[in-house]
């Protein structure tokens, strides 16, 4: 790994990066195509990742995690995604979207009950913000939690819940006071084993096919007051704060996919011959490789920079929204640029399921959509620069 001298890499970082790289190469890469084809959830490898501490990297050991920093998380996720973005998505939701919110806003009781099993990889966590009529405009949700005695009754339909079909617990965002718009949204910890939690149809996706996604319908689900994460009306800010962390994870995922596609292309350009020479000797191919490499290195700097900003924020409480959005925007657009070029360099072979670049191309596409589209990232960046928020 080139650390550019800009980032404080330690022996611990090197260890987790190497452990993730070995695991990804030996255990994930050999099964990635098979699970992509079947769309089955890779339970065994995810369990092993839990045992290795990858499902709660930044969670303190007292809550079942590995007690490491954001840079360690990003390095490990990048390596896992280099082998398979589906495994990376499951890891990212557990770490970024689920554990982060609980760590920052949860009570001690909630951390013991909901964080410990997920951070240690014994259970799977998910995050549920989106609804059929509320995607990018996340403040307009229709699902409702209504006071009932000492708890709440929740009804409504949530969509695009990553890990929804297999999750044991999830962080849910729902409306407690529609008159207050986004300030009427409240977060709840949900136990998928309780009555009223109904898994809907599984989405037939283009990529990250082994990461299961579905609708969740709440039918008179009862949440106790002690299951409320933060105060009433705090939900939107919790959702946004958690998404800032999530977007760094998606940046790392995009970086891993792009690196895999680039390395495959480099190897192909060195070995494939046409018109009496290796195709890498043609300027048309070599210039593409140069552009791929340049954008990957720029993405790496932005993703690691955002990880450092998040780490600093643990002490200062400052927001790292801008760094996270810039990293996600650039890395995800790079992943699509690089995987598209990789397919082109491979020619007909790049369009075949017999080589992994076809999967990288499909997997990269989601990184420009989930956890905030590229258009939303541009909106966040521009508002910040213009001083509008
Ligand atoms: N951190 C903390 N607070 C924030 C914040 C942040 N990053 N962003 C906004 N806020 C606060 C604002 O300060 C404001 O606070 P006040 O109420 O005190 O004024 C409040 O939230 C509302 O902010 P805005 O006026 O900026 O809200 P908006 O309605 O204009 O929308 C948005 C902002 C950035 C567009 C936001 O709606 C957004 O990020 N949308 C995209 C949603 C998204 O990423 N969805 C993906 C879901 S997860 C997923 O993909 C599935 C999965 O499982 C992986």
Coordinates of N, CA and C and ligand atoms in Angstrom, one line a residue, residues 93 97 127 129-130 135-139 160-162 182-183 236-237 240-241 243-244 247 319 321 370-373 376 379-380 383 389, ligand 1:
X93 N -23.2 -1.7 5.7 CA -24.5 -1.4 6.4 C -24.3 -1.7 7.9
X97 N -24.1 2.2 8.8 CA -25.4 2.7 9.0 C -26.1 2.2 10.3
X127 N -30.7 -0.6 8.1 CA -31.1 0.8 8.3 C -32.2 1.1 7.3
X129 N -34.7 4.0 5.9 CA -35.1 5.4 5.8 C -36.1 5.6 4.6
X130 N -35.7 5.0 3.5 CA -36.4 5.2 2.2 C -37.8 4.5 2.3
X135 N -37.6 9.0 -1.5 CA -36.2 8.5 -1.7 C -35.2 9.6 -1.4
X136 N -34.8 10.4 -2.4 CA -33.9 11.5 -2.2 C -34.5 12.5 -1.2
X137 N -35.8 12.7 -1.3 CA -36.5 13.7 -0.5 C -36.9 13.0 0.8
X138 N -35.9 12.7 1.6 CA -36.1 11.8 2.7 C -37.0 12.3 3.8
X139 N -37.2 13.6 3.8 CA -38.0 14.2 4.9 C -39.5 14.0 4.7
X160 N -36.3 -0.6 -0.2 CA -34.9 -0.6 -0.4 C -34.1 -0.8 0.8
X161 N -34.5 -1.8 1.7 CA -33.8 -2.0 2.9 C -32.7 -3.0 2.7
X162 N -31.5 -2.5 2.6 CA -30.3 -3.4 2.4 C -30.2 -4.4 3.6
X182 N -39.7 17.4 8.5 CA -38.6 16.6 8.9 C -38.3 16.6 10.4
X183 N -38.8 17.7 11.0 CA -38.5 17.7 12.5 C -39.5 16.9 13.3
X236 N -34.5 12.8 11.8 CA -33.9 13.3 10.5 C -32.4 13.6 10.7
X237 N -32.1 14.3 11.8 CA -30.6 14.6 12.0 C -29.8 13.4 12.3
X240 N -29.3 11.7 8.9 CA -28.3 12.4 8.1 C -26.8 12.2 8.6
X241 N -26.7 12.3 10.0 CA -25.4 12.1 10.6 C -24.8 10.7 10.2
X243 N -25.7 8.9 7.7 CA -25.5 8.8 6.3 C -24.1 9.4 5.9
X244 N -23.7 10.5 6.6 CA -22.4 11.0 6.4 C -21.3 10.0 6.6
X247 N -21.6 7.3 3.7 CA -21.1 7.7 2.4 C -19.6 7.5 2.3
X319 N -19.0 18.4 12.1 CA -19.6 17.6 11.0 C -18.5 17.3 9.9
X321 N -19.6 16.3 6.8 CA -20.6 16.1 5.7 C -19.9 16.4 4.3
X370 N -27.1 4.6 -4.2 CA -27.5 4.4 -2.8 C -26.7 5.3 -1.8
X371 N -27.3 5.5 -0.7 CA -26.8 6.4 0.4 C -26.6 7.8 -0.2
X372 N -27.5 8.2 -1.1 CA -27.5 9.5 -1.7 C -26.9 9.5 -3.1
X373 N -27.8 9.8 -4.1 CA -27.3 9.8 -5.5 C -26.2 10.8 -5.7
X376 N -27.6 14.2 -5.3 CA -27.7 14.7 -3.9 C -26.4 15.1 -3.4
X379 N -25.6 18.4 -4.6 CA -26.5 19.4 -3.8 C -25.9 19.7 -2.5
X380 N -25.4 18.7 -1.8 CA -24.8 18.9 -0.4 C -23.6 19.7 -0.5
X383 N -24.4 23.4 -1.6 CA -25.0 24.1 -0.5 C -23.9 24.5 0.6
X389 N -26.3 26.2 3.9 CA -26.7 25.3 5.0 C -25.6 25.4 6.1
Ligands
LIG1 N1 -25.8 16.2 9.5 C1 -26.6 16.7 10.5 N2 -27.7 17.4 10.2 C2 -28.1 17.6 8.9 C3 -27.3 17.1 7.9 C4 -26.1 16.3 8.2 N3 -25.4 15.8 7.2 N4 -27.9 17.4 6.7 C5 -29.0 18.1 7.0 N5 -29.1 18.3 8.4 C6 -30.1 19.0 9.1 C7 -30.1 20.5 8.7 O1 -29.2 21.2 9.5 C8 -31.5 20.9 9.0 O2 -31.7 21.1 10.4 P1 -32.9 22.1 11.0 O3 -34.1 21.3 11.0 O4 -32.4 22.4 12.3 O5 -33.0 23.3 10.1 C9 -32.3 19.6 8.7 O6 -31.4 18.5 8.8 C10 -32.9 19.6 7.3 O7 -31.9 19.8 6.4 P2 -32.1 20.4 4.9 O8 -33.0 21.6 5.0 O9 -30.8 20.5 4.2 O10 -33.0 19.2 4.3 P3 -33.5 18.9 2.8 O11 -34.9 18.3 3.0 O12 -33.3 20.0 1.9 O13 -32.6 17.6 2.4 C11 -30.8 16.2 1.8 C12 -31.3 17.4 2.6 C13 -29.3 16.4 1.9 C14 -31.2 16.3 0.3 C15 -31.2 14.9 2.4 O14 -32.7 14.7 2.3 C16 -30.6 13.7 1.8 O15 -29.4 13.4 2.1 N6 -31.3 12.9 0.9 C17 -30.8 11.7 0.3 C18 -31.2 10.5 1.2 C19 -30.4 9.3 1.1 O16 -29.2 9.4 1.0 N7 -31.1 8.1 1.0 C20 -30.4 6.9 1.0 C21 -31.0 6.0 2.1 S1 -30.0 4.7 2.6 C22 -29.9 3.6 1.4 O17 -29.4 4.0 0.3 C23 -30.3 2.2 1.5 C24 -29.4 1.3 2.2 O18 -29.8 0.5 3.0 C25 -27.9 1.3 1.9

